[in-house]
Amino acid sequence: MTFVLQERFLIEGEHKLEGIVKISGAKNAALPAMAASLLTEDDCIIENVPQIEDISIMREVLCSLGASVERLEGNRLRVNAANIHTLAAPTELVIKNRASFLVMGPLLGRFGEAASCPPGGDIIGQRPIDVHLIGFATLGAKISRSEEKYVAKAPRLRGAKIFMDYPSHIGTENLLLAACLAKGKTIIRNASAEPEVVNLAEMLNKMGAKISGAGTCTIEVEGVDELHGTCHCIIPDRIEAGTFAIAGAATRGEVEIRDVICDHLDALLWKLSEAGADIVVQEGSLTVRSGRKLSAINVQALPYPGFATDLQASMGVLLTQAEGVSAVNERVYDNRLLYVSELRKMGARVEVSGQIAVIIGSTPLTGTPVKALDIRSGAALVIAGLIAQGTTEVSDIYHLDRGYEALDVKLRCLGAKIERL
Ligand code: EPU
């Protein structure tokens, strides 16, 4: 019998984070940019692409369709989709993450057909894809089911007015990707305003698309006949930056976060200062310092520009160190408070009722074995380990490797005692 030992982080707690950290390119902007490269037979160069597992999965998905994806020096990717030979995404890859479903929009727009099974992704609640499918159908695609796959077909998509029931982040991206090559004008109402959607629209416009309104709840796309190659830079990862900001404040340290767009972190910075952290914002960098006592606050996770759900668990950990009773209301996903049971093992006093976690602080945490349940709960448990007395072992860190570039290396540079086993 063969046993496969999963990698773990061993963290010795109670060391302040101090120093400078540079933020990598955003996972959730790089993934749709890779999908966008399917819209042309020219080369697309994508800069500032983080070296993380989710990018490798997307790379495999594109290659399985016939594209070539080459890593160039300096975190750049060259994608060429001149020789696409299948319009069906492979199920064994699509079930590994959510973003793989983003190949549907560009394949449908460029070739008139696309197929994929429902995507996988973190276990954080119901994650339907109805807004994607309803959007494709509104653009004129016929949607059918062939075994596990959804198949979308339309000789050429027609621009239309689409109302999204929910401002789905990758739902908006998939519809933008599909609508660029549609005939006529598409108007997407109740669109997602997340910065990654804006970064995608900028790339598509550089490729010759005519998109306006990205970053607001109404996006208009004037369809064009073809798109060409481009060179596009991925925005800094606001969730990685936010994770370091919270970790700096939670350990009562001082962290300067470089290569960041501070505007993208408005909600977090507002909440951190409300809790008592000192924040200094400069052009392209921010410093988080927390000398004073932290105080309890209430936080609601909402679509952008609300507080990011991807930072909700890390903020929950910080609030275990704040004096008083805090409430964290998760309003994006219906099952994203599972990390609380791991946090309780470390001594946190948290009660969950529906979508709300009530956190009683300040409570000392004690190192113990805990499990990363998804990318962001994993990051939260690492922060808990940095605060805790004694040694914390975080298992299943493959989740973290999907979304954070060299997290342990960057933390060590800030003085954390963290080791990968
Ligand atoms: N929703 C619907 N109908 C749909 C699609 C979504 O009701 O057709 C609901 C979901 O049930 C969920 C909510 O909308 O409750 C949010 O889902 P959304 O579709 O906006 O999320 P996503 O696009 O699948 C992206 C990120 C997530 C991030 C969310 C919210 C990528 C690859 N993923 O997911 O990132 O949490 O937006 O900002 O961009 C992560 O990086 O760890 C991560 C989970």
Coordinates of C-alpha atoms and ligand atoms in Angstrom, one line a residue:
M1 CA 0.0 0.0 0.0
T2 CA 1.3 3.5 -0.8
F3 CA 0.7 6.4 1.5
V4 CA 0.9 9.9 0.0
L5 CA 1.8 12.5 2.6
Q6 CA 0.3 15.9 2.0
E7 CA 2.5 18.9 2.6
R8 CA 1.8 20.9 5.8
F9 CA 2.8 24.2 7.3
L10 CA 4.4 24.2 10.7
I11 CA 4.1 27.6 12.3
E12 CA 5.6 28.8 15.5
G13 CA 3.4 31.6 16.7
E14 CA 3.8 34.9 18.5
H15 CA 6.3 36.5 16.1
K16 CA 5.3 39.9 14.8
L17 CA 5.4 40.4 11.0
E18 CA 7.8 43.2 10.1
G19 CA 9.2 44.3 6.8
I20 CA 8.3 44.7 3.2
V21 CA 6.3 42.3 1.0
K22 CA 5.7 42.5 -2.7
I23 CA 2.4 41.4 -4.1
S24 CA 2.0 39.1 -7.1
G25 CA -0.4 39.4 -10.0
A26 CA -4.0 38.6 -9.2
K27 CA -5.0 34.9 -9.7
N28 CA -8.6 35.9 -10.5
A29 CA -7.5 38.4 -13.2
A30 CA -4.9 36.2 -14.8
L31 CA -7.3 33.2 -15.2
P32 CA -9.8 35.2 -17.4
A33 CA -7.0 36.8 -19.3
M34 CA -5.7 33.4 -20.2
A35 CA -9.3 32.5 -21.4
A36 CA -9.4 35.7 -23.4
S37 CA -6.4 34.6 -25.4
L38 CA -8.7 32.0 -27.0
L39 CA -10.5 34.8 -28.9
T40 CA -7.7 35.3 -31.4
E41 CA -5.3 33.3 -33.5
D42 CA -2.5 35.8 -32.6
D43 CA -0.1 35.6 -29.7
C44 CA -1.2 37.2 -26.4
I45 CA 1.4 38.0 -23.9
I46 CA 0.2 38.2 -20.4
E47 CA 2.4 39.9 -17.8
N48 CA 2.6 39.5 -14.0
V49 CA 1.1 36.0 -14.0
P50 CA 1.6 34.4 -10.5
Q51 CA 3.2 31.0 -10.3
I52 CA 0.4 29.1 -8.6
E53 CA -1.5 25.9 -9.1
D54 CA -4.7 27.3 -10.5
I55 CA -2.7 28.9 -13.3
S56 CA -1.2 25.5 -14.1
I57 CA -4.7 24.0 -14.3
M58 CA -5.9 26.7 -16.7
R59 CA -2.7 26.2 -18.7
E60 CA -3.5 22.5 -19.0
V61 CA -7.1 23.3 -20.0
L62 CA -6.0 25.7 -22.8
C63 CA -3.4 23.2 -24.0
S64 CA -6.0 20.4 -24.1
L65 CA -8.0 22.5 -26.5
G66 CA -5.0 22.9 -28.8
A67 CA -3.6 26.3 -27.6
S68 CA 0.1 26.6 -26.8
V69 CA 1.0 28.2 -23.5
E70 CA 4.6 29.1 -22.8
R71 CA 6.0 30.6 -19.6
L72 CA 8.5 33.4 -20.5
E73 CA 11.0 35.1 -18.3
G74 CA 9.6 37.6 -15.7
N75 CA 6.3 36.0 -14.9
R76 CA 5.0 36.4 -18.4
L77 CA 2.9 33.9 -20.4
R78 CA 2.6 33.6 -24.2
V79 CA -0.7 32.1 -25.3
N80 CA -1.4 31.2 -28.8
A81 CA -4.8 29.7 -29.8
A82 CA -4.3 29.5 -33.6
N83 CA -4.7 25.7 -33.6
I84 CA -7.7 24.9 -31.5
H85 CA -8.8 21.3 -32.3
T86 CA -11.6 20.7 -29.8
L87 CA -14.3 22.8 -28.4
A88 CA -14.9 20.7 -25.3
A89 CA -13.1 21.3 -22.1
P90 CA -11.8 18.2 -20.4
T91 CA -13.9 17.2 -17.4
E92 CA -11.0 15.9 -15.4
L93 CA -9.5 19.5 -15.4
V94 CA -12.7 21.5 -15.2
I95 CA -13.7 19.8 -12.0
K96 CA -10.5 21.1 -10.4
N97 CA -11.4 24.8 -10.3
R98 CA -14.1 27.2 -11.1
A99 CA -12.3 29.4 -13.6
S100 CA -11.9 26.6 -16.2
F101 CA -15.5 27.3 -17.1
L102 CA -14.3 30.6 -18.5
V103 CA -13.3 28.9 -21.7
M104 CA -17.0 28.6 -22.6
G105 CA -17.5 32.3 -23.5
P106 CA -14.6 32.7 -25.9
L107 CA -15.0 29.3 -27.6
L108 CA -18.7 30.0 -28.2
G109 CA -18.0 33.6 -29.4
R110 CA -15.2 32.6 -31.8
F111 CA -16.2 29.1 -33.0
G112 CA -19.9 29.0 -32.4
E113 CA -19.7 26.1 -30.0
A114 CA -18.4 25.2 -26.6
A115 CA -18.8 22.4 -24.1
S116 CA -17.9 21.9 -20.5
C117 CA -19.1 20.1 -17.4
P118 CA -20.1 22.3 -14.5
P119 CA -16.9 23.6 -12.9
G120 CA -15.4 22.5 -9.6
G121 CA -14.0 24.9 -7.0
D122 CA -13.8 25.4 -3.3
I123 CA -16.6 24.1 -1.1
I124 CA -17.9 27.4 0.1
G125 CA -21.5 27.2 -0.7
Q126 CA -23.8 26.8 -3.7
R127 CA -22.1 27.9 -6.8
P128 CA -24.6 27.7 -9.7
I129 CA -23.7 28.7 -13.2
D130 CA -27.2 29.7 -14.3
V131 CA -26.3 33.3 -15.0
H132 CA -23.6 32.1 -17.4
L133 CA -26.0 29.8 -19.2
I134 CA -29.0 32.2 -19.3
G135 CA -26.6 34.9 -20.6
F136 CA -25.3 32.6 -23.4
A137 CA -28.9 31.7 -24.3
T138 CA -30.0 35.4 -24.4
L139 CA -27.1 36.0 -26.8
G140 CA -28.8 33.3 -29.1
A141 CA -27.0 30.1 -28.1
K142 CA -28.9 26.8 -27.9
I143 CA -27.9 25.1 -24.6
S144 CA -28.2 21.4 -24.3
R145 CA -26.7 18.7 -22.2
S146 CA -24.5 15.8 -23.4
E147 CA -23.7 13.5 -20.6
E148 CA -21.9 15.5 -17.9
K149 CA -21.3 18.5 -20.2
Y150 CA -23.3 21.6 -21.1
V151 CA -23.1 22.3 -24.8
A152 CA -23.7 25.8 -26.1
K153 CA -24.1 26.4 -29.9
A154 CA -24.9 29.4 -32.1
P155 CA -23.6 30.0 -35.6
R156 CA -23.0 33.6 -34.5
L157 CA -24.0 35.2 -31.2
R158 CA -26.4 38.2 -31.4
G159 CA -26.0 41.1 -29.1
A160 CA -28.8 41.5 -26.6
K161 CA -29.8 43.0 -23.3
I162 CA -29.0 40.7 -20.4
F163 CA -30.1 41.1 -16.8
M164 CA -28.0 39.0 -14.4
D165 CA -30.0 37.8 -11.4
Y166 CA -26.8 38.1 -9.3
P167 CA -23.7 40.1 -10.2
S168 CA -21.6 37.0 -10.6
H169 CA -17.9 37.7 -10.9
I170 CA -16.9 35.1 -13.5
G171 CA -20.4 35.1 -14.9
T172 CA -19.9 38.7 -16.0
E173 CA -16.5 37.7 -17.4
N174 CA -17.9 34.8 -19.4
L175 CA -20.6 36.9 -20.9
L176 CA -18.1 39.7 -21.8
L177 CA -15.8 37.1 -23.4
A178 CA -18.8 35.7 -25.4
A179 CA -20.3 39.1 -26.4
C180 CA -17.1 40.6 -27.9
L181 CA -17.5 38.8 -31.2
A182 CA -21.4 38.8 -31.2
K183 CA -23.2 40.7 -33.9
G184 CA -24.5 44.0 -32.5
K185 CA -24.7 45.5 -29.1
T186 CA -24.9 43.7 -25.8
I187 CA -25.9 45.4 -22.5
I188 CA -25.2 43.5 -19.3
R189 CA -27.2 44.9 -16.4
N190 CA -26.4 44.1 -12.8
A191 CA -22.9 43.2 -13.9
S192 CA -20.1 42.5 -11.4
A193 CA -17.9 45.6 -10.7
E194 CA -14.9 43.6 -9.3
P195 CA -11.5 45.1 -10.4
E196 CA -10.7 41.8 -12.2
V197 CA -13.6 42.3 -14.5
V198 CA -12.2 45.8 -15.4
N199 CA -8.7 44.3 -16.0
L200 CA -10.3 41.8 -18.4
A201 CA -12.3 44.5 -20.2
E202 CA -9.1 46.5 -20.6
M203 CA -7.3 43.4 -22.2
L204 CA -10.3 42.8 -24.5
N205 CA -10.3 46.4 -25.6
K206 CA -6.6 46.2 -26.4
M207 CA -7.5 43.2 -28.5
G208 CA -9.9 45.3 -30.5
A209 CA -13.1 44.8 -28.5
K210 CA -15.5 47.7 -27.8
I211 CA -16.4 47.5 -24.2
S212 CA -17.6 50.4 -22.0
G213 CA -18.8 50.6 -18.4
A214 CA -16.6 47.9 -16.9
G215 CA -16.4 48.6 -13.2
T216 CA -20.0 49.7 -13.0
C217 CA -23.2 47.7 -12.9
T218 CA -24.0 48.2 -16.6
I219 CA -21.5 47.1 -19.2
E220 CA -22.0 47.6 -22.9
V221 CA -20.2 45.6 -25.6
E222 CA -20.4 46.6 -29.3
G223 CA -19.6 43.4 -31.1
V224 CA -16.7 43.3 -33.6
D225 CA -15.9 40.7 -36.3
E226 CA -12.5 39.7 -35.0
L227 CA -9.9 40.3 -32.3
H228 CA -6.1 40.5 -32.5
G229 CA -3.2 39.7 -30.1
T230 CA -2.0 42.0 -27.4
C231 CA 0.3 42.4 -24.4
H232 CA -1.5 42.8 -21.2
C233 CA -0.4 43.3 -17.6
I234 CA -2.3 41.6 -14.7
I235 CA -3.3 43.8 -11.8
P236 CA -1.8 43.1 -8.3
D237 CA -3.7 40.6 -6.2
R238 CA -5.8 42.6 -3.8
I239 CA -6.7 39.4 -1.9
E240 CA -3.1 38.5 -1.3
A241 CA -2.4 42.1 -0.3
G242 CA -5.3 42.1 2.0
T243 CA -4.2 38.8 3.6
F244 CA -0.8 40.4 4.4
A245 CA -2.4 43.5 5.7
I246 CA -4.6 41.5 8.1
A247 CA -1.7 39.3 9.1
G248 CA 0.4 42.4 9.9
A249 CA -2.3 43.9 12.0
A250 CA -3.2 40.6 13.7
T251 CA 0.4 40.0 14.8
R252 CA 0.7 43.6 16.0
G253 CA 3.6 44.1 13.6
E254 CA 4.3 46.6 10.8
V255 CA 4.1 45.5 7.2
E256 CA 4.7 47.6 4.1
I257 CA 2.8 46.1 1.2
R258 CA 4.3 47.0 -2.2
D259 CA 2.9 46.7 -5.7
V260 CA -0.7 47.1 -4.8
I261 CA -3.6 49.3 -6.0
C262 CA -4.8 50.7 -2.7
D263 CA -8.2 51.7 -4.1
H264 CA -9.0 48.1 -4.6
L265 CA -8.7 47.6 -0.8
D266 CA -10.9 50.5 0.4
A267 CA -13.4 48.3 2.3
L268 CA -10.7 46.3 4.1
L269 CA -8.6 49.4 5.0
W270 CA -11.7 51.2 6.3
K271 CA -12.5 48.2 8.5
L272 CA -8.9 47.7 9.7
S273 CA -8.7 51.3 10.8
E274 CA -12.1 51.0 12.5
A275 CA -10.7 48.1 14.5
G276 CA -7.7 50.2 15.5
A277 CA -4.9 49.5 13.0
D278 CA -2.9 52.4 11.6
I279 CA -2.8 52.5 7.8
V280 CA -0.6 54.7 5.7
V281 CA -1.6 54.7 2.0
Q282 CA 0.9 55.8 -0.6
E283 CA 1.1 55.6 -4.4
G284 CA 1.4 51.8 -5.1
S285 CA 2.1 50.8 -1.5
L286 CA 0.5 50.7 2.0
T287 CA 1.8 50.2 5.5
V288 CA -0.3 48.5 8.2
R289 CA 0.8 48.9 11.8
S290 CA -1.1 47.9 14.9
G291 CA 0.5 49.0 18.1
R292 CA -2.8 49.8 19.9
K293 CA -5.4 47.4 21.2
L294 CA -7.8 46.2 18.5
S295 CA -11.5 46.7 19.1
A296 CA -14.5 44.6 18.0
I297 CA -16.2 45.7 14.7
N298 CA -18.9 44.3 12.4
V299 CA -18.1 43.2 8.9
Q300 CA -20.4 42.2 6.0
A301 CA -18.9 40.4 3.0
L302 CA -20.5 41.7 -0.2
P303 CA -19.8 42.0 -3.9
Y304 CA -17.2 44.7 -4.7
P305 CA -16.9 47.5 -3.6
G306 CA -18.1 45.8 -0.4
F307 CA -15.8 43.9 1.9
A308 CA -14.4 41.0 -0.1
T309 CA -15.7 37.6 0.8
D310 CA -12.2 36.2 0.1
L311 CA -10.9 38.2 3.1
Q312 CA -13.8 37.3 5.4
A313 CA -12.1 34.3 7.1
S314 CA -8.8 36.2 7.7
M315 CA -10.7 39.1 9.1
G316 CA -12.6 36.7 11.4
V317 CA -9.3 35.5 12.7
L318 CA -8.1 39.0 13.4
L319 CA -11.3 39.8 15.3
T320 CA -10.5 37.0 17.8
Q321 CA -7.8 39.4 19.0
A322 CA -10.1 42.4 19.2
E323 CA -11.7 43.5 22.5
G324 CA -15.5 43.0 22.6
V325 CA -18.0 41.2 20.4
S326 CA -17.7 41.3 16.7
A327 CA -20.1 40.1 14.0
V328 CA -19.0 38.8 10.6
N329 CA -21.9 38.5 8.1
E330 CA -21.0 36.4 5.0
R331 CA -23.5 37.6 2.4
V332 CA -21.9 36.3 -0.8
Y333 CA -21.6 32.5 -0.2
D334 CA -24.0 30.4 1.9
N335 CA -21.3 28.1 3.4
R336 CA -18.1 30.1 4.0
L337 CA -17.9 30.0 7.8
L338 CA -16.7 26.4 8.0
Y339 CA -13.2 27.6 9.1
V340 CA -14.8 28.5 12.4
S341 CA -14.8 24.9 13.6
E342 CA -11.0 24.8 13.0
L343 CA -10.5 28.1 14.7
R344 CA -12.5 26.9 17.7
K345 CA -9.9 24.0 18.0
M346 CA -7.3 26.8 18.7
G347 CA -9.4 28.3 21.5
A348 CA -11.4 31.0 19.6
R349 CA -14.8 31.9 21.0
V350 CA -17.0 32.0 18.0
E351 CA -20.7 31.2 17.6
V352 CA -22.2 30.7 14.1
S353 CA -25.9 31.4 13.4
G354 CA -26.8 31.0 9.7
Q355 CA -24.4 33.3 7.8
I356 CA -23.3 35.2 10.8
A357 CA -20.3 34.5 13.0
V358 CA -20.3 36.2 16.4
I359 CA -16.7 36.5 17.7
I360 CA -15.9 37.1 21.3
G361 CA -12.5 38.7 21.9
S362 CA -9.8 39.1 22.8
T363 CA -9.1 35.4 23.1
P364 CA -5.6 33.8 23.2
L365 CA -5.2 31.2 20.5
T366 CA -3.2 28.0 21.1
G367 CA -1.3 26.1 18.4
T368 CA -2.9 22.8 17.4
P369 CA -3.3 20.7 14.1
V370 CA -5.9 22.3 11.8
K371 CA -6.9 21.8 8.2
A372 CA -7.1 24.2 5.3
L373 CA -10.6 23.7 3.8
D374 CA -10.2 26.0 0.8
I375 CA -7.7 28.7 -0.4
R376 CA -9.0 31.5 1.9
S377 CA -9.8 29.5 5.0
G378 CA -6.3 28.1 4.7
A379 CA -4.8 31.6 4.7
A380 CA -6.9 32.5 7.7
L381 CA -5.6 29.5 9.6
V382 CA -2.0 30.5 8.8
I383 CA -2.7 33.9 10.3
A384 CA -4.2 32.1 13.3
G385 CA -1.0 30.1 13.6
L386 CA 1.1 33.3 13.4
I387 CA -0.8 34.7 16.4
A388 CA -1.1 31.5 18.5
Q389 CA 1.0 30.5 21.4
G390 CA 3.0 27.3 20.6
T391 CA 3.0 25.5 17.3
T392 CA 0.2 25.2 14.7
E393 CA 0.2 22.6 12.0
V394 CA -1.9 23.5 9.0
S395 CA -2.6 20.5 6.8
D396 CA -4.0 20.3 3.2
I397 CA -2.0 23.3 2.1
Y398 CA -2.4 22.4 -1.5
H399 CA -5.4 24.7 -1.3
L400 CA -3.1 27.6 -0.5
D401 CA -0.7 26.7 -3.3
R402 CA -3.7 27.0 -5.7
G403 CA -4.0 30.7 -4.9
Y404 CA -0.9 32.2 -3.1
E405 CA 2.5 32.5 -4.7
A406 CA 5.2 31.5 -2.3
L407 CA 3.2 32.3 0.8
D408 CA 5.6 30.7 3.2
V409 CA 8.6 32.3 1.6
K410 CA 7.0 35.8 1.7
L411 CA 6.0 35.3 5.4
R412 CA 9.5 34.1 6.3
C413 CA 10.9 37.3 4.8
L414 CA 8.6 39.2 7.2
G415 CA 10.0 37.3 10.2
A416 CA 7.4 34.5 10.5
K417 CA 8.6 31.1 11.7
I418 CA 6.8 29.0 9.1
E419 CA 8.1 25.8 7.6
R420 CA 6.8 23.6 4.8
L421 CA 6.9 19.9 5.7
Ligands
EPU1 N1 -24.4 32.9 -8.1 C1 -25.6 32.7 -8.5 N2 -25.8 32.3 -9.8 C2 -24.9 32.1 -10.6 C3 -23.5 32.4 -10.2 C4 -23.3 32.7 -8.9 O1 -26.6 32.8 -7.7 O2 -25.1 31.7 -11.8 C5 -24.1 33.2 -6.7 C6 -23.3 32.1 -6.0 O3 -24.2 31.1 -5.5 C7 -22.6 32.8 -4.9 C8 -22.4 34.2 -5.4 O4 -23.2 34.3 -6.6 O5 -23.4 32.9 -3.7 C9 -21.0 34.6 -5.8 O6 -20.6 33.8 -6.9 P1 -19.8 34.4 -8.1 O7 -20.3 33.8 -9.3 O8 -19.7 35.9 -8.1 O9 -18.4 33.9 -7.8 P2 -17.4 33.3 -8.8 O10 -17.4 34.2 -10.0 O11 -17.6 31.9 -9.0 C10 -15.2 34.6 -8.1 C11 -13.9 34.3 -7.6 C12 -14.0 33.9 -6.1 C13 -14.6 35.0 -5.4 C14 -16.0 35.4 -6.0 C15 -16.6 36.7 -5.4 C16 -12.7 33.5 -9.5 C17 -12.0 32.4 -10.2 N3 -13.3 33.2 -8.4 O12 -16.0 33.4 -8.1 O13 -12.7 33.6 -5.7 O14 -14.9 34.6 -4.0 O15 -15.8 35.7 -7.4 O16 -15.7 37.7 -5.5 O17 -12.6 34.6 -10.0 C18 -11.0 32.6 -4.5 O18 -10.2 33.2 -5.2 O19 -10.7 31.9 -3.4 C19 -12.4 32.6 -4.8 C20 -13.3 31.8 -4.3

